[in-house]
Coordinates of C-alpha atoms and ligand atoms in Angstrom, one line a residue:
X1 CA 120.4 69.4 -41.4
X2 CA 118.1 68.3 -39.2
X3 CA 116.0 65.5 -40.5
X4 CA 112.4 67.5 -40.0
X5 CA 113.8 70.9 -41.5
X6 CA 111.3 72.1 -44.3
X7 CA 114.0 73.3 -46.3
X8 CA 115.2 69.5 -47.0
X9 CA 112.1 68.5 -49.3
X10 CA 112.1 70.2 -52.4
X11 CA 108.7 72.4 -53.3
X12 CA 105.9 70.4 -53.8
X13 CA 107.7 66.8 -52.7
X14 CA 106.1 65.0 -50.3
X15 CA 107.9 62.0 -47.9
X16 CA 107.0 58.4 -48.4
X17 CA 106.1 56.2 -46.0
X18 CA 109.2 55.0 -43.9
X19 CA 110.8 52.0 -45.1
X20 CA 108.7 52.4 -48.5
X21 CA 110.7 52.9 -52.2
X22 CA 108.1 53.0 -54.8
X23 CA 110.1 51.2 -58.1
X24 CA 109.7 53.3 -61.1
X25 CA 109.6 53.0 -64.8
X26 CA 111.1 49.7 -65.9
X27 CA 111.3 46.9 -63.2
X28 CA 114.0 44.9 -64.5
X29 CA 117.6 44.4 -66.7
X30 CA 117.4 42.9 -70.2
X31 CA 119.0 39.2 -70.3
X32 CA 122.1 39.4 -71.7
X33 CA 125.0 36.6 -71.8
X34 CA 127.9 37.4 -70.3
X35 CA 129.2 38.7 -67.1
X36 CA 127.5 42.4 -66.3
X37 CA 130.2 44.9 -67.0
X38 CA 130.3 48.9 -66.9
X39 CA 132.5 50.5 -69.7
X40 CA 133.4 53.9 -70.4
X41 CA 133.7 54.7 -74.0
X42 CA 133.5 57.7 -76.4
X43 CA 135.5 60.3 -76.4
X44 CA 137.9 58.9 -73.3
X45 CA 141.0 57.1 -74.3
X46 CA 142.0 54.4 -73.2
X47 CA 137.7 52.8 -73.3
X48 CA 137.5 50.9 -69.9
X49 CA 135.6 48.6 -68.9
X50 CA 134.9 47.1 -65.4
X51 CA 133.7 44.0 -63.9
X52 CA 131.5 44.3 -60.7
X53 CA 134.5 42.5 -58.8
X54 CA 136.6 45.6 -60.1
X55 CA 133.9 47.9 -58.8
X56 CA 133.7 46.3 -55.7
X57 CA 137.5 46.6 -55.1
X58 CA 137.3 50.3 -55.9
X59 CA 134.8 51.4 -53.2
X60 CA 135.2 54.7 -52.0
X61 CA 131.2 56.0 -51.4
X62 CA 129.4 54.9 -48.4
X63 CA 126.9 57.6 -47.2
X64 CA 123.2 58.5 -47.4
X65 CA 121.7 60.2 -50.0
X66 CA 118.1 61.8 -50.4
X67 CA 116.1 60.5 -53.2
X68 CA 113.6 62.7 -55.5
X69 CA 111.4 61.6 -57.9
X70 CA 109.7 64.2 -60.4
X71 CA 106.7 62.4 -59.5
X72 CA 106.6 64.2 -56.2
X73 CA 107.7 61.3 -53.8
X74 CA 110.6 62.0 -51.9
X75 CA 113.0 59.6 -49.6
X76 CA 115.8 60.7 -46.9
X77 CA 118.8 58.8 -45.7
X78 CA 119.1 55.7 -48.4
X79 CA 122.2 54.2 -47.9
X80 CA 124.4 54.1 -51.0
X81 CA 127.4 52.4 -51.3
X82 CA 129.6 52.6 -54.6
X83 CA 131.8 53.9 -56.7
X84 CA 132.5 57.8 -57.4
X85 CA 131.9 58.3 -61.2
X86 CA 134.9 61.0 -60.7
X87 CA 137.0 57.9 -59.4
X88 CA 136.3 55.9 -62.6
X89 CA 136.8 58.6 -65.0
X90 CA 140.1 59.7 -63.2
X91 CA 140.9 55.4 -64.6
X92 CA 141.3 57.1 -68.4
X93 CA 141.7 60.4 -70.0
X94 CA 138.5 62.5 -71.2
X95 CA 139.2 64.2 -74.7
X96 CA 139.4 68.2 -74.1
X97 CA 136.2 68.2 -76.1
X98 CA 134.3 65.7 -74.3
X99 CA 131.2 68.4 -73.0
X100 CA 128.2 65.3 -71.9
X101 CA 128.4 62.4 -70.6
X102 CA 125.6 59.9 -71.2
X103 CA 124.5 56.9 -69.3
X104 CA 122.9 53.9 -71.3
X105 CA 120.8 51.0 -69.1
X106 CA 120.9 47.8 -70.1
X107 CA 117.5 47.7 -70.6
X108 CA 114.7 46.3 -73.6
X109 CA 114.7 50.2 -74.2
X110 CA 118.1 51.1 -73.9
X111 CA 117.0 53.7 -70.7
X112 CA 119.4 56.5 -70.7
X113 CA 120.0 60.0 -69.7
X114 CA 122.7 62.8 -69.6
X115 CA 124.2 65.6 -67.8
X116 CA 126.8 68.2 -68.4
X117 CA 130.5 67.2 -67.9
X118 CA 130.9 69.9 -65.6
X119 CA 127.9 68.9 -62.9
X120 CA 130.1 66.0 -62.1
X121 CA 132.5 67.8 -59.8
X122 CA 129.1 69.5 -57.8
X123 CA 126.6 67.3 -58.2
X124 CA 129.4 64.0 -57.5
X125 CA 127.3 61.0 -58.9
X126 CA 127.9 57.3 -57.7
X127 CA 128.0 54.2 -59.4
X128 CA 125.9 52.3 -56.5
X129 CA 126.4 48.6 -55.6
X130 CA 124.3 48.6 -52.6
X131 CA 121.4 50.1 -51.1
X132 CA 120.7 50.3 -47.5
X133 CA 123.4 47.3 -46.4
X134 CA 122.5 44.8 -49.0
X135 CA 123.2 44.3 -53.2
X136 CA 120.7 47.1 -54.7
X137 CA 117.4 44.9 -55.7
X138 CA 117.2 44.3 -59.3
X139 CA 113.8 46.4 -59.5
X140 CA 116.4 48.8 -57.9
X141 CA 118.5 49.3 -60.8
X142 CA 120.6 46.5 -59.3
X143 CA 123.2 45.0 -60.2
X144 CA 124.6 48.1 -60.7
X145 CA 122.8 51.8 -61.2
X146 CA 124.3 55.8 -61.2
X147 CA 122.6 58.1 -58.2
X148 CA 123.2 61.6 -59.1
X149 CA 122.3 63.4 -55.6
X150 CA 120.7 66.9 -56.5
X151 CA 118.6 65.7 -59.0
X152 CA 115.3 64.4 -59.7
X153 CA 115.7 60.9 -59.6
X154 CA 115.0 60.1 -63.5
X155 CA 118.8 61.4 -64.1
X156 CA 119.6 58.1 -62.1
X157 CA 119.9 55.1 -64.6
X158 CA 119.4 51.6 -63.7
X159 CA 121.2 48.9 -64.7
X160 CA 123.8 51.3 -65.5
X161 CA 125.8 49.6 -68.7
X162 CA 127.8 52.0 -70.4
X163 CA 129.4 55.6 -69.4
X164 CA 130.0 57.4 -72.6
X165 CA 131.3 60.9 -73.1
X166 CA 129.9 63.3 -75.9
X167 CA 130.9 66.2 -77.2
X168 CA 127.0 67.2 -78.1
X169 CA 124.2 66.5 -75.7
X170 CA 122.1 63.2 -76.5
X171 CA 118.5 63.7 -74.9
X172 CA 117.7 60.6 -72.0
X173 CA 114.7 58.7 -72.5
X174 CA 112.5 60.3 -70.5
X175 CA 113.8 63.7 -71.3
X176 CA 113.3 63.1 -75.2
X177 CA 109.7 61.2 -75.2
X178 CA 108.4 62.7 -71.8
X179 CA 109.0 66.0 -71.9
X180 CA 111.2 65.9 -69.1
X181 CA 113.3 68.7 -68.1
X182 CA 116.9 68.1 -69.1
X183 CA 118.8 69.7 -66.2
X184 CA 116.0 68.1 -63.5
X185 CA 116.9 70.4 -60.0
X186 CA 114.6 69.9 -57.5
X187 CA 114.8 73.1 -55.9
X188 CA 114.5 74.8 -59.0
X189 CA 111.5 72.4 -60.1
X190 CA 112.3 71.4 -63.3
X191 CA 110.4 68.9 -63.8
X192 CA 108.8 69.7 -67.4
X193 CA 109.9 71.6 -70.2
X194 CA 108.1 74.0 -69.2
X195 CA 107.0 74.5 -65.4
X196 CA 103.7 75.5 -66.6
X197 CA 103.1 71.7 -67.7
X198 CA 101.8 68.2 -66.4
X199 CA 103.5 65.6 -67.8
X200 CA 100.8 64.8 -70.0
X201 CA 100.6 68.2 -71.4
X202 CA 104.4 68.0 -71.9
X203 CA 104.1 65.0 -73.8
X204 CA 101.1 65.6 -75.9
X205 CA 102.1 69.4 -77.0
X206 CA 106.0 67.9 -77.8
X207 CA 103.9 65.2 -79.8
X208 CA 102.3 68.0 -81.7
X209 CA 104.6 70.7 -81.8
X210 CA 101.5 72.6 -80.9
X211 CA 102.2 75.1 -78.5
X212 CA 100.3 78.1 -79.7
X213 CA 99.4 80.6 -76.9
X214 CA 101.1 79.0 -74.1
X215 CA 102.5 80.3 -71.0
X216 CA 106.2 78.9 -71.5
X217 CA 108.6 81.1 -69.3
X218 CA 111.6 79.5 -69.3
X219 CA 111.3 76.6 -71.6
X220 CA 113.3 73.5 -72.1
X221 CA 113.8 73.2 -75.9
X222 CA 117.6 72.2 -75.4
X223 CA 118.9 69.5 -78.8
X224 CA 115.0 68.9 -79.2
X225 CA 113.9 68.3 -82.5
X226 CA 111.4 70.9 -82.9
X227 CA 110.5 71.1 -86.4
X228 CA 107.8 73.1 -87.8
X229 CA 107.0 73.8 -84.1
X230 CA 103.9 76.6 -84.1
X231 CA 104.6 78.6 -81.3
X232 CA 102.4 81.6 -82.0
X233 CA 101.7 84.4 -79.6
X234 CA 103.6 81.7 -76.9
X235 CA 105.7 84.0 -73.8
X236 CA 108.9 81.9 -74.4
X237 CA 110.8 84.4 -71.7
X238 CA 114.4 83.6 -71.1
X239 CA 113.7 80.0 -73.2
X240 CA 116.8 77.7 -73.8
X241 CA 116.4 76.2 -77.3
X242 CA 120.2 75.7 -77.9
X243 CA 121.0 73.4 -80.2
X244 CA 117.5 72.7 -81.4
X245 CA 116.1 71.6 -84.8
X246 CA 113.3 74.6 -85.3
X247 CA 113.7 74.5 -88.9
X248 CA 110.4 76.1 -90.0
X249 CA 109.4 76.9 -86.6
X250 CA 106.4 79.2 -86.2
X251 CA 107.2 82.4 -83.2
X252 CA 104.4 85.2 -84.8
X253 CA 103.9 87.7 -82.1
X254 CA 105.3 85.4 -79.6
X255 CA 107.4 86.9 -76.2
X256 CA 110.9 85.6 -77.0
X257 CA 112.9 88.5 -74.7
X258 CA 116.3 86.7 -73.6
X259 CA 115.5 83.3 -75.7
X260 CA 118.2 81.5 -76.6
X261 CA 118.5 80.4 -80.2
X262 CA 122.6 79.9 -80.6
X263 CA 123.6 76.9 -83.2
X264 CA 120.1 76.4 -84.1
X265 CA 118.1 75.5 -87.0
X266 CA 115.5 78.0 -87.8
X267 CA 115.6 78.2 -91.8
X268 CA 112.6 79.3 -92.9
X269 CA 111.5 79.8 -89.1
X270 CA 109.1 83.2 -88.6
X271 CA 109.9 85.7 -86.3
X272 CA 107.1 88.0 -87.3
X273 CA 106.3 90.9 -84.9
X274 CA 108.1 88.7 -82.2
X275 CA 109.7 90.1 -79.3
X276 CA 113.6 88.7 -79.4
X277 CA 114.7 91.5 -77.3
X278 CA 118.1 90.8 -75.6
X279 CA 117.7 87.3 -77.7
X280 CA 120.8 85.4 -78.5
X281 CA 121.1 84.0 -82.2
X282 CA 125.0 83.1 -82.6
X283 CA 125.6 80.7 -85.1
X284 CA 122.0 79.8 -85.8
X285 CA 121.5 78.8 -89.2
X286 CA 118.8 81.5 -90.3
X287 CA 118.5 81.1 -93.9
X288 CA 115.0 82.3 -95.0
X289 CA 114.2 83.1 -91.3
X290 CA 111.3 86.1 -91.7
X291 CA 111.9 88.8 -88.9
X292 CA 109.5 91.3 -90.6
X293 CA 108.4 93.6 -87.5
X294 CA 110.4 91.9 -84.6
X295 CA 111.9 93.7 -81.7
X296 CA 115.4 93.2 -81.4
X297 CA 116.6 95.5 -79.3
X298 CA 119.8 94.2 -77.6
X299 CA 119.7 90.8 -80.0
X300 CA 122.9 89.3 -80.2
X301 CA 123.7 87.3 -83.6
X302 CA 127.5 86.7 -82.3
X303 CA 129.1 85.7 -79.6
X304 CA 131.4 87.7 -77.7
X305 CA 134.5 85.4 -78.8
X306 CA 132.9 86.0 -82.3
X307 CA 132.8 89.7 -82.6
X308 CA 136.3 89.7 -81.9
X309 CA 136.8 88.0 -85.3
X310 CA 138.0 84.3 -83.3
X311 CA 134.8 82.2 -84.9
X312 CA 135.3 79.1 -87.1
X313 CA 133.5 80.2 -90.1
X314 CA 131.4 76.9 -89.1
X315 CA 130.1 78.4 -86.3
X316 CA 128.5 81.5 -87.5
X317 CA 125.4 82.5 -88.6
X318 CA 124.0 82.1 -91.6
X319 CA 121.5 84.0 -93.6
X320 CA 119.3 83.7 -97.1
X321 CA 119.9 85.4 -100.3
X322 CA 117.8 88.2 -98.6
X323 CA 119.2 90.4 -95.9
X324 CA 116.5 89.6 -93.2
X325 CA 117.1 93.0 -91.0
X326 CA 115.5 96.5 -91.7
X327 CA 117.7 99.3 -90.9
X328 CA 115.2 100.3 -88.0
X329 CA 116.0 97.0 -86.5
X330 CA 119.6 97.2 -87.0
X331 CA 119.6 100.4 -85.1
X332 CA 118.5 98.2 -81.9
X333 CA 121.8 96.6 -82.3
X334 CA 125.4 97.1 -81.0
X335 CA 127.8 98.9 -83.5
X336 CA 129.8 95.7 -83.1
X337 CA 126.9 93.4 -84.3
X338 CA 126.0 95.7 -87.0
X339 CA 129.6 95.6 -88.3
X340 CA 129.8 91.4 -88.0
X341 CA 126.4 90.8 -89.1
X342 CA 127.4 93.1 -92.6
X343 CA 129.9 90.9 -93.4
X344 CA 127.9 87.6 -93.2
X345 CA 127.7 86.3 -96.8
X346 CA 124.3 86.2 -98.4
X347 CA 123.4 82.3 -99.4
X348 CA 120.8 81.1 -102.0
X349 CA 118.1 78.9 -100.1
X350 CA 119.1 75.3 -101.6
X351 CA 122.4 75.7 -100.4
X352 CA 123.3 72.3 -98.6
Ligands
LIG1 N1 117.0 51.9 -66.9 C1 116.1 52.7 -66.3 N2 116.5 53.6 -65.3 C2 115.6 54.4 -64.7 C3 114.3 54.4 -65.1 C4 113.8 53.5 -66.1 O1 112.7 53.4 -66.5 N3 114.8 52.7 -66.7 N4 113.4 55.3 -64.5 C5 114.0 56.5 -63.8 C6 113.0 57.1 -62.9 S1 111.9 58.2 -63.6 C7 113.1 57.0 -61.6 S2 112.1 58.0 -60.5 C8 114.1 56.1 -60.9 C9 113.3 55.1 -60.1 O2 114.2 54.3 -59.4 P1 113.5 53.2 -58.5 O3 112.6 52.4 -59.3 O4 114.7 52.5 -57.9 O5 112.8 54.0 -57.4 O6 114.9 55.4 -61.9 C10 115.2 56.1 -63.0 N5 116.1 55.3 -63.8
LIG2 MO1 111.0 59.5 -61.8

């Protein structure tokens, strides 16, 4: 692409100045003794853990990349050179139920971040030696830091220490305390939970779990913990809250059309008058939920898999001692959910 195309900065980016890279966040390693080493653990077996000799010796990236930063600066053409993460992880076999894979810094904070297993065929991170011809500067990230090209650059850990594979997401640093956005594409801008945010925003409302009347199309909440989060009259369109802890969560009249709720927490969460049209609920814990007036038309409280009768009992909904469903809001349902959702067992509140 030519080097002055508009369509190579992401919306809103802008180009710093050449032969400038602003160093951001943390500015240097924790001292540690020992020689620096980069293991793979978790759910890989054998673990492995290599030297920067052994990286050096396994070389098989040398290109340039095109850096952007959430914070709106954008760089062309840095010269990586390094190891593909698919090289190293081709060293050991990943577990069939190895679904993250998280990168910890060694750092005062323990810096890390995430990303899916499956973004590392596309998005083809490196585990970078050397920036622009020489040993990455330690402000860099250097002796040794992950690029992940395609991303904003937060999902690019410095001082890379240890690769470990998950079979649940674990939130990165700045995605858990900053409210940054978990999957991070530039040319989708997602920068912040929700696009409607600063940063500051971000990280006062997750702070307060106040996000009453807000305008939150498409919202982040992925693994958060989201607790007695008041989210009243809020237009959560189409928001991602898989895997969240909204256990006593507040939605009254809010716009929650194609939100998606599956393995959540919401006991004792309220639902009142909501709009959960088209709204996916599989194997959300929703003991006590209230969903006195909601619209559910099109809901989904099982997942495909599910209503064919494959589901672990683990990993299907679960309601009160009270059915929580009129028969006016069944009716908005498929026969097929109707069916699976009579058959859920009614359970008394203290239950676990
Ligand atoms: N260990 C660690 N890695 C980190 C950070 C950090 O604070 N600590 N900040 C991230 C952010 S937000 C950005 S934009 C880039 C900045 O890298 P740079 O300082 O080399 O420009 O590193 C990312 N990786
Ligand atoms: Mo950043």
């Amino acid at each position: 692409m030519a080097p002055d195309s508009p369509s190579r900065l992401p919306p809103r980016q802008q180009l710093v100045g050449l032969g400038k890279w602003p160093v951001v966040g943390e500015n240097a390693s924790a001292s540690r003794p020992g020689p620096w080493t980069v293991s793979l653990a978790g759910l890989v077996a054998p673990a492995r853990q290599f030297t920067l000799d052994e990286l050096s010796a396994r070389v098989d990236f040398d290109d340039v990349l095109d850096i952007h930063c959430v914070t709106r600066w954008s760089k062309y053409d840095v010269r990586f050179r390094g190891v593909r993460l698919r090289s190293l992880l081709a060293e050991t076999t990943v577990d069939p139920t190895a679904r993250f894979i998280s990168f910890v810094a060694r750092s005062d904070r323990r810096h890390s971040t995430s990303l899916p297993l499956g973004d590392i065929e596309s998005l083809e991170p490196v585990v970078a030696l050397e920036a622009d011809g020489a040993p990455l500067d330690t402000q860099h990230g250097g002796p040794v830091r992950l690029i992940v090209p395609g991303r904003y650059f937060y999902k690019s850990v410095k001082w890379l220490e240890t690769i470990e594979l998950l079979a649940e997401d674990r939130l990165g640093y700045w995605e858990a305390n900053a409210g940054y956005h978990n999957h991070a594409d530039p040319w989708l801008e997602e920068r912040f939970v929700s696009p409607s945010f600063s940063k500051r925003e971000a990280q006062e409302r997750l702070a307060s779990r106040d996000f009453r009347d807000c305008e939150l199309l498409g919202f982040d909440g992925r693994q958060r913990d989201l607790r007695e989060m008041k989210a009243d009259h809020s237009r959560l369109r189409d928001a991602d809250f898989r895997g969240a802890n909204l256990r006593g969560a507040s939605f009254a009249q809010a716009n929650l059309s194609g939100a998606r709720f599956a393995t959540c927490d919401l006991r004792q969460a309220v639902f009142r008058e909501a709009d959960c049209e088209g709204a996916d609920f599989s194997a959300a814990d929703l003991r006590g939920a209230d969903f006195t007036g909601a619209s559910l038309f099109g809901a989904s409280f099982f997942s495909d898999e599910e209503s064919r009768g494959a589901n672990e009992p683990s990993r299907t909904i679960r309601l009160g001692p009270d059915f929580p469903f009129s028969d006016h809001q069944l009716a908005m349902l498929t026969d097929q959910q109707v069916l699976r959702l009579n058959q859920v067992p009614l359970e008394s509140l203290d239950a676990d």
